[in-house]
Amino acid sequence: MEIALLIILGVVVVAMLYGIAIYNGLVALKHAVDNAWSNIDVLLKQRHDELPKLIETCRQYMRHAQETLARVTEARSAVASARKAGDVTALGTAEGALRAGLG
């Protein structure tokens, strides 16, 4: 009878140790998942914080691009007018303005 009791007790102890090991593994996995979600949250917050800066940079670039386009358009018109008029001095000045607008 004692041997049967020791065997049963051994099986119960092994089962408990196995259960504890599984539980510890599940807890470790839960912590890993929580950590991964925290990292995702941090990255999303950083991305959200960068959006206003990106929008402002794009607005500034658009202003600059519009100004450049206006200068180039005016310079092209001046070049076309100088060509039609046949004025070499005005053509040289207009070409210089066009180069400056493109540069």
mmCIF file of N, CA and C in Angstrom:
data_model
loop_
_atom_site.group_PDB
_atom_site.id
_atom_site.type_symbol
_atom_site.label_atom_id
_atom_site.label_comp_id
_atom_site.label_asym_id
_atom_site.label_seq_id
_atom_site.Cartn_x
_atom_site.Cartn_y
_atom_site.Cartn_z
ATOM 1 N N MET A 1 0.808 -1.181 0.000
ATOM 2 C CA MET A 1 0.000 0.000 0.000
ATOM 3 C C MET A 1 0.859 1.255 0.000
ATOM 4 N N GLU A 2 1.963 1.206 0.722
ATOM 5 C CA GLU A 2 2.816 2.385 0.808
ATOM 6 C C GLU A 2 3.407 2.755 -0.543
ATOM 7 N N ILE A 3 3.769 1.773 -1.332
ATOM 8 C CA ILE A 3 4.362 2.027 -2.648
ATOM 9 C C ILE A 3 3.330 2.684 -3.556
ATOM 10 N N ALA A 4 2.093 2.225 -3.507
ATOM 11 C CA ALA A 4 1.032 2.816 -4.329
ATOM 12 C C ALA A 4 0.802 4.264 -3.917
ATOM 13 N N LEU A 5 0.827 4.525 -2.623
ATOM 14 C CA LEU A 5 0.646 5.892 -2.122
ATOM 15 C C LEU A 5 1.792 6.788 -2.559
ATOM 16 N N LEU A 6 3.015 6.279 -2.517
ATOM 17 C CA LEU A 6 4.176 7.059 -2.965
ATOM 18 C C LEU A 6 4.106 7.340 -4.470
ATOM 19 N N ILE A 7 3.645 6.369 -5.230
ATOM 20 C CA ILE A 7 3.512 6.562 -6.680
ATOM 21 C C ILE A 7 2.453 7.621 -6.974
ATOM 22 N N ILE A 8 1.327 7.525 -6.291
ATOM 23 C CA ILE A 8 0.259 8.512 -6.479
ATOM 24 C C ILE A 8 0.752 9.894 -6.065
ATOM 25 N N LEU A 9 1.431 9.974 -4.941
ATOM 26 C CA LEU A 9 1.975 11.246 -4.471
ATOM 27 C C LEU A 9 2.996 11.795 -5.467
ATOM 28 N N GLY A 10 3.829 10.944 -6.026
ATOM 29 C CA GLY A 10 4.817 11.363 -7.028
ATOM 30 C C GLY A 10 4.150 11.894 -8.282
ATOM 31 N N VAL A 11 3.092 11.210 -8.728
ATOM 32 C CA VAL A 11 2.352 11.659 -9.918
ATOM 33 C C VAL A 11 1.709 13.014 -9.651
ATOM 34 N N VAL A 12 1.140 13.192 -8.453
ATOM 35 C CA VAL A 12 0.508 14.470 -8.100
ATOM 36 C C VAL A 12 1.554 15.585 -8.070
ATOM 37 N N VAL A 13 2.716 15.325 -7.487
ATOM 38 C CA VAL A 13 3.784 16.336 -7.425
ATOM 39 C C VAL A 13 4.261 16.697 -8.829
ATOM 40 N N VAL A 14 4.460 15.687 -9.668
ATOM 41 C CA VAL A 14 4.898 15.946 -11.050
ATOM 42 C C VAL A 14 3.836 16.754 -11.794
ATOM 43 N N ALA A 15 2.562 16.419 -11.600
ATOM 44 C CA ALA A 15 1.476 17.149 -12.259
ATOM 45 C C ALA A 15 1.438 18.600 -11.785
ATOM 46 N N MET A 16 1.650 18.798 -10.472
ATOM 47 C CA MET A 16 1.658 20.165 -9.945
ATOM 48 C C MET A 16 2.835 20.961 -10.504
ATOM 49 N N LEU A 17 4.012 20.340 -10.555
ATOM 50 C CA LEU A 17 5.181 21.029 -11.115
ATOM 51 C C LEU A 17 4.957 21.370 -12.591
ATOM 52 N N TYR A 18 4.343 20.454 -13.318
ATOM 53 C CA TYR A 18 4.040 20.687 -14.727
ATOM 54 C C TYR A 18 3.043 21.849 -14.867
ATOM 55 N N GLY A 19 2.030 21.871 -14.004
ATOM 56 C CA GLY A 19 1.045 22.963 -14.022
ATOM 57 C C GLY A 19 1.689 24.304 -13.705
ATOM 58 N N ILE A 20 2.587 24.310 -12.718
ATOM 59 C CA ILE A 20 3.290 25.548 -12.359
ATOM 60 C C ILE A 20 4.153 26.026 -13.522
ATOM 61 N N ALA A 21 4.835 25.103 -14.184
ATOM 62 C CA ALA A 21 5.681 25.473 -15.328
ATOM 63 C C ALA A 21 4.839 26.054 -16.458
ATOM 64 N N ILE A 22 3.694 25.441 -16.728
ATOM 65 C CA ILE A 22 2.807 25.960 -17.774
ATOM 66 C C ILE A 22 2.296 27.348 -17.389
ATOM 67 N N TYR A 23 1.890 27.523 -16.138
ATOM 68 C CA TYR A 23 1.397 28.816 -15.674
ATOM 69 C C TYR A 23 2.474 29.891 -15.821
ATOM 70 N N ASN A 24 3.701 29.575 -15.404
ATOM 71 C CA ASN A 24 4.795 30.544 -15.528
ATOM 72 C C ASN A 24 5.059 30.898 -16.992
ATOM 73 N N GLY A 25 4.969 29.912 -17.870
ATOM 74 C CA GLY A 25 5.141 30.183 -19.300
ATOM 75 C C GLY A 25 4.052 31.100 -19.837
ATOM 76 N N LEU A 26 2.814 30.866 -19.403
ATOM 77 C CA LEU A 26 1.710 31.718 -19.844
ATOM 78 C C LEU A 26 1.854 33.143 -19.318
ATOM 79 N N VAL A 27 2.297 33.280 -18.081
ATOM 80 C CA VAL A 27 2.514 34.617 -17.521
ATOM 81 C C VAL A 27 3.619 35.339 -18.292
ATOM 82 N N ALA A 28 4.686 34.631 -18.629
ATOM 83 C CA ALA A 28 5.772 35.238 -19.407
ATOM 84 C C ALA A 28 5.274 35.676 -20.782
ATOM 85 N N LEU A 29 4.451 34.850 -21.414
ATOM 86 C CA LEU A 29 3.883 35.223 -22.713
ATOM 87 C C LEU A 29 2.971 36.439 -22.600
ATOM 88 N N LYS A 30 2.181 36.502 -21.523
ATOM 89 C CA LYS A 30 1.295 37.654 -21.320
ATOM 90 C C LYS A 30 2.113 38.928 -21.165
ATOM 91 N N HIS A 31 3.203 38.861 -20.417
ATOM 92 C CA HIS A 31 4.067 40.034 -20.250
ATOM 93 C C HIS A 31 4.707 40.433 -21.578
ATOM 94 N N ALA A 32 5.091 39.454 -22.380
ATOM 95 C CA ALA A 32 5.686 39.753 -23.684
ATOM 96 C C ALA A 32 4.670 40.443 -24.597
ATOM 97 N N VAL A 33 3.425 39.977 -24.566
ATOM 98 C CA VAL A 33 2.374 40.600 -25.376
ATOM 99 C C VAL A 33 2.103 42.021 -24.889
ATOM 100 N N ASP A 34 2.015 42.200 -23.572
ATOM 101 C CA ASP A 34 1.800 43.542 -23.025
ATOM 102 C C ASP A 34 2.932 44.484 -23.416
ATOM 103 N N ASN A 35 4.156 44.000 -23.366
ATOM 104 C CA ASN A 35 5.310 44.809 -23.746
ATOM 105 C C ASN A 35 5.250 45.179 -25.227
ATOM 106 N N ALA A 36 4.871 44.228 -26.069
ATOM 107 C CA ALA A 36 4.767 44.496 -27.506
ATOM 108 C C ALA A 36 3.696 45.547 -27.785
ATOM 109 N N TRP A 37 2.554 45.450 -27.118
ATOM 110 C CA TRP A 37 1.504 46.449 -27.311
ATOM 111 C C TRP A 37 1.951 47.812 -26.801
ATOM 112 N N SER A 38 2.712 47.847 -25.734
ATOM 113 C CA SER A 38 3.237 49.122 -25.233
ATOM 114 C C SER A 38 4.152 49.761 -26.266
ATOM 115 N N ASN A 39 4.989 48.946 -26.894
ATOM 116 C CA ASN A 39 5.871 49.473 -27.938
ATOM 117 C C ASN A 39 5.067 50.023 -29.114
ATOM 118 N N ILE A 40 4.007 49.316 -29.484
ATOM 119 C CA ILE A 40 3.159 49.790 -30.581
ATOM 120 C C ILE A 40 2.499 51.106 -30.197
ATOM 121 N N ASP A 41 2.009 51.202 -28.966
ATOM 122 C CA ASP A 41 1.384 52.444 -28.513
ATOM 123 C C ASP A 41 2.366 53.608 -28.558
ATOM 124 N N VAL A 42 3.595 53.373 -28.139
ATOM 125 C CA VAL A 42 4.611 54.428 -28.154
ATOM 126 C C VAL A 42 4.882 54.881 -29.587
ATOM 127 N N LEU A 43 5.024 53.932 -30.494
ATOM 128 C CA LEU A 43 5.286 54.286 -31.892
ATOM 129 C C LEU A 43 4.120 55.052 -32.505
ATOM 130 N N LEU A 44 2.897 54.641 -32.201
ATOM 131 C CA LEU A 44 1.736 55.357 -32.730
ATOM 132 C C LEU A 44 1.647 56.766 -32.157
ATOM 133 N N LYS A 45 1.986 56.925 -30.881
ATOM 134 C CA LYS A 45 1.972 58.258 -30.274
ATOM 135 C C LYS A 45 3.034 59.142 -30.912
ATOM 136 N N GLN A 46 4.224 58.596 -31.141
ATOM 137 C CA GLN A 46 5.277 59.369 -31.798
ATOM 138 C C GLN A 46 4.833 59.789 -33.191
ATOM 139 N N ARG A 47 4.228 58.870 -33.915
ATOM 140 C CA ARG A 47 3.765 59.193 -35.266
ATOM 141 C C ARG A 47 2.696 60.273 -35.211
ATOM 142 N N HIS A 48 1.793 60.167 -34.243
ATOM 143 C CA HIS A 48 0.743 61.170 -34.091
ATOM 144 C C HIS A 48 1.339 62.534 -33.737
ATOM 145 N N ASP A 49 2.374 62.545 -32.910
ATOM 146 C CA ASP A 49 3.016 63.801 -32.528
ATOM 147 C C ASP A 49 3.788 64.425 -33.685
ATOM 148 N N GLU A 50 4.270 63.623 -34.628
ATOM 149 C CA GLU A 50 5.045 64.137 -35.760
ATOM 150 C C GLU A 50 4.160 64.708 -36.866
ATOM 151 N N LEU A 51 2.901 64.322 -36.924
ATOM 152 C CA LEU A 51 2.029 64.775 -38.008
ATOM 153 C C LEU A 51 1.903 66.293 -38.095
ATOM 154 N N PRO A 52 1.673 67.023 -36.998
ATOM 155 C CA PRO A 52 1.583 68.484 -37.132
ATOM 156 C C PRO A 52 2.870 69.105 -37.684
ATOM 157 N N LYS A 53 4.017 68.573 -37.293
ATOM 158 C CA LYS A 53 5.282 69.093 -37.811
ATOM 159 C C LYS A 53 5.386 68.845 -39.312
ATOM 160 N N LEU A 54 4.975 67.662 -39.743
ATOM 161 C CA LEU A 54 5.010 67.327 -41.167
ATOM 162 C C LEU A 54 4.067 68.228 -41.959
ATOM 163 N N ILE A 55 2.887 68.461 -41.426
ATOM 164 C CA ILE A 55 1.921 69.322 -42.112
ATOM 165 C C ILE A 55 2.468 70.735 -42.230
ATOM 166 N N GLU A 56 3.070 71.249 -41.177
ATOM 167 C CA GLU A 56 3.635 72.604 -41.222
ATOM 168 C C GLU A 56 4.768 72.685 -42.236
ATOM 169 N N THR A 57 5.613 71.670 -42.285
ATOM 170 C CA THR A 57 6.703 71.648 -43.262
ATOM 171 C C THR A 57 6.147 71.651 -44.676
ATOM 172 N N CYS A 58 5.109 70.866 -44.907
ATOM 173 C CA CYS A 58 4.490 70.827 -46.240
ATOM 174 C C CYS A 58 3.873 72.173 -46.594
ATOM 175 N N ARG A 59 3.243 72.829 -45.636
ATOM 176 C CA ARG A 59 2.667 74.159 -45.901
ATOM 177 C C ARG A 59 3.758 75.150 -46.285
ATOM 178 N N GLN A 60 4.869 75.128 -45.555
ATOM 179 C CA GLN A 60 5.967 76.041 -45.880
ATOM 180 C C GLN A 60 6.517 75.753 -47.266
ATOM 181 N N TYR A 61 6.653 74.482 -47.608
ATOM 182 C CA TYR A 61 7.157 74.120 -48.930
ATOM 183 C C TYR A 61 6.177 74.566 -50.008
ATOM 184 N N MET A 62 4.881 74.403 -49.753
ATOM 185 C CA MET A 62 3.884 74.821 -50.739
ATOM 186 C C MET A 62 3.950 76.324 -50.964
ATOM 187 N N ARG A 63 4.127 77.108 -49.888
ATOM 188 C CA ARG A 63 4.268 78.561 -50.036
ATOM 189 C C ARG A 63 5.475 78.883 -50.898
ATOM 190 N N HIS A 64 6.585 78.218 -50.595
ATOM 191 C CA HIS A 64 7.814 78.458 -51.353
ATOM 192 C C HIS A 64 7.619 78.052 -52.812
ATOM 193 N N ALA A 65 6.976 76.925 -53.048
ATOM 194 C CA ALA A 65 6.764 76.449 -54.419
ATOM 195 C C ALA A 65 5.850 77.401 -55.186
ATOM 196 N N GLN A 66 4.829 77.934 -54.530
ATOM 197 C CA GLN A 66 3.940 78.884 -55.195
ATOM 198 C C GLN A 66 4.688 80.158 -55.557
ATOM 199 N N GLU A 67 5.518 80.639 -54.637
ATOM 200 C CA GLU A 67 6.305 81.843 -54.921
ATOM 201 C C GLU A 67 7.258 81.595 -56.082
ATOM 202 N N THR A 68 7.901 80.442 -56.087
ATOM 203 C CA THR A 68 8.829 80.107 -57.170
ATOM 204 C C THR A 68 8.083 80.011 -58.491
ATOM 205 N N LEU A 69 6.936 79.368 -58.485
ATOM 206 C CA LEU A 69 6.144 79.247 -59.707
ATOM 207 C C LEU A 69 5.721 80.621 -60.215
ATOM 208 N N ALA A 70 5.318 81.500 -59.307
ATOM 209 C CA ALA A 70 4.921 82.851 -59.720
ATOM 210 C C ALA A 70 6.108 83.593 -60.334
ATOM 211 N N ARG A 71 7.291 83.488 -59.714
ATOM 212 C CA ARG A 71 8.479 84.173 -60.259
ATOM 213 C C ARG A 71 8.847 83.625 -61.631
ATOM 214 N N VAL A 72 8.812 82.313 -61.775
ATOM 215 C CA VAL A 72 9.172 81.698 -63.058
ATOM 216 C C VAL A 72 8.156 82.083 -64.133
ATOM 217 N N THR A 73 6.879 82.078 -63.781
ATOM 218 C CA THR A 73 5.848 82.452 -64.752
ATOM 219 C C THR A 73 6.021 83.895 -65.195
ATOM 220 N N GLU A 74 6.274 84.783 -64.245
ATOM 221 C CA GLU A 74 6.503 86.193 -64.596
ATOM 222 C C GLU A 74 7.736 86.339 -65.475
ATOM 223 N N ALA A 75 8.792 85.621 -65.136
ATOM 224 C CA ALA A 75 10.025 85.717 -65.922
ATOM 225 C C ALA A 75 9.810 85.159 -67.329
ATOM 226 N N ARG A 76 9.068 84.085 -67.464
ATOM 227 C CA ARG A 76 8.785 83.532 -68.802
ATOM 228 C C ARG A 76 7.969 84.508 -69.624
ATOM 229 N N SER A 77 7.014 85.157 -68.979
ATOM 230 C CA SER A 77 6.218 86.164 -69.690
ATOM 231 C C SER A 77 7.102 87.315 -70.145
ATOM 232 N N ALA A 78 8.024 87.730 -69.280
ATOM 233 C CA ALA A 78 8.940 88.820 -69.638
ATOM 234 C C ALA A 78 9.837 88.405 -70.797
ATOM 235 N N VAL A 79 10.307 87.158 -70.800
ATOM 236 C CA VAL A 79 11.147 86.662 -71.898
ATOM 237 C C VAL A 79 10.350 86.657 -73.197
ATOM 238 N N ALA A 80 9.108 86.172 -73.137
ATOM 239 C CA ALA A 80 8.273 86.138 -74.345
ATOM 240 C C ALA A 80 8.011 87.544 -74.864
ATOM 241 N N SER A 81 7.747 88.486 -73.967
ATOM 242 C CA SER A 81 7.503 89.873 -74.384
ATOM 243 C C SER A 81 8.750 90.479 -75.002
ATOM 244 N N ALA A 82 9.908 90.216 -74.396
ATOM 245 C CA ALA A 82 11.160 90.773 -74.917
ATOM 246 C C ALA A 82 11.482 90.173 -76.281
ATOM 247 N N ARG A 83 11.186 88.902 -76.483
ATOM 248 C CA ARG A 83 11.421 88.273 -77.794
ATOM 249 C C ARG A 83 10.537 88.897 -78.864
ATOM 250 N N LYS A 84 9.260 89.083 -78.502
ATOM 251 C CA LYS A 84 8.341 89.686 -79.470
ATOM 252 C C LYS A 84 8.779 91.099 -79.822
ATOM 253 N N ALA A 85 9.226 91.835 -78.812
ATOM 254 C CA ALA A 85 9.634 93.223 -79.045
ATOM 255 C C ALA A 85 10.995 93.290 -79.726
ATOM 256 N N GLY A 86 11.772 92.228 -79.646
ATOM 257 C CA GLY A 86 13.104 92.224 -80.248
ATOM 258 C C GLY A 86 14.111 93.027 -79.447
ATOM 259 N N ASP A 87 13.826 93.273 -78.175
ATOM 260 C CA ASP A 87 14.716 94.064 -77.310
ATOM 261 C C ASP A 87 15.723 93.116 -76.659
ATOM 262 N N VAL A 88 16.982 93.193 -77.114
ATOM 263 C CA VAL A 88 18.025 92.284 -76.634
ATOM 264 C C VAL A 88 18.355 92.554 -75.165
ATOM 265 N N THR A 89 18.388 93.789 -74.762
ATOM 266 C CA THR A 89 18.706 94.130 -73.368
ATOM 267 C C THR A 89 17.627 93.591 -72.433
ATOM 268 N N ALA A 90 16.374 93.814 -72.792
ATOM 269 C CA ALA A 90 15.265 93.317 -71.969
ATOM 270 C C ALA A 90 15.255 91.794 -71.967
ATOM 271 N N LEU A 91 15.614 91.189 -73.115
ATOM 272 C CA LEU A 91 15.673 89.732 -73.194
ATOM 273 C C LEU A 91 16.743 89.182 -72.253
ATOM 274 N N GLY A 92 17.913 89.818 -72.213
ATOM 275 C CA GLY A 92 18.985 89.391 -71.305
ATOM 276 C C GLY A 92 18.571 89.527 -69.854
ATOM 277 N N THR A 93 17.921 90.634 -69.528
ATOM 278 C CA THR A 93 17.453 90.849 -68.155
ATOM 279 C C THR A 93 16.394 89.807 -67.782
ATOM 280 N N ALA A 94 15.475 89.552 -68.704
ATOM 281 C CA ALA A 94 14.410 88.584 -68.436
ATOM 282 C C ALA A 94 14.978 87.173 -68.298
ATOM 283 N N GLU A 95 15.961 86.837 -69.128
ATOM 284 C CA GLU A 95 16.599 85.515 -69.014
ATOM 285 C C GLU A 95 17.312 85.375 -67.672
ATOM 286 N N GLY A 96 17.951 86.439 -67.221
ATOM 287 C CA GLY A 96 18.605 86.417 -65.903
ATOM 288 C C GLY A 96 17.593 86.210 -64.784
ATOM 289 N N ALA A 97 16.449 86.885 -64.896
ATOM 290 C CA ALA A 97 15.393 86.719 -63.889
ATOM 291 C C ALA A 97 14.842 85.294 -63.925
ATOM 292 N N LEU A 98 14.723 84.746 -65.140
ATOM 293 C CA LEU A 98 14.238 83.372 -65.270
ATOM 294 C C LEU A 98 15.221 82.391 -64.638
ATOM 295 N N ARG A 99 16.512 82.596 -64.892
ATOM 296 C CA ARG A 99 17.534 81.738 -64.287
ATOM 297 C C ARG A 99 17.494 81.837 -62.761
ATOM 298 N N ALA A 100 17.321 83.047 -62.251
ATOM 299 C CA ALA A 100 17.263 83.247 -60.798
ATOM 300 C C ALA A 100 16.016 82.580 -60.211
ATOM 301 N N GLY A 101 14.911 82.652 -60.939
ATOM 302 C CA GLY A 101 13.677 82.030 -60.458
ATOM 303 C C GLY A 101 13.768 80.519 -60.433
ATOM 304 N N LEU A 102 14.506 79.948 -61.383
ATOM 305 C CA LEU A 102 14.668 78.497 -61.427
ATOM 306 C C LEU A 102 15.730 78.009 -60.457
ATOM 307 N N GLY A 103 16.663 78.880 -60.124
ATOM 308 C CA GLY A 103 17.817 78.480 -59.336
ATOM 309 C C GLY A 103 17.539 78.283 -57.921
#
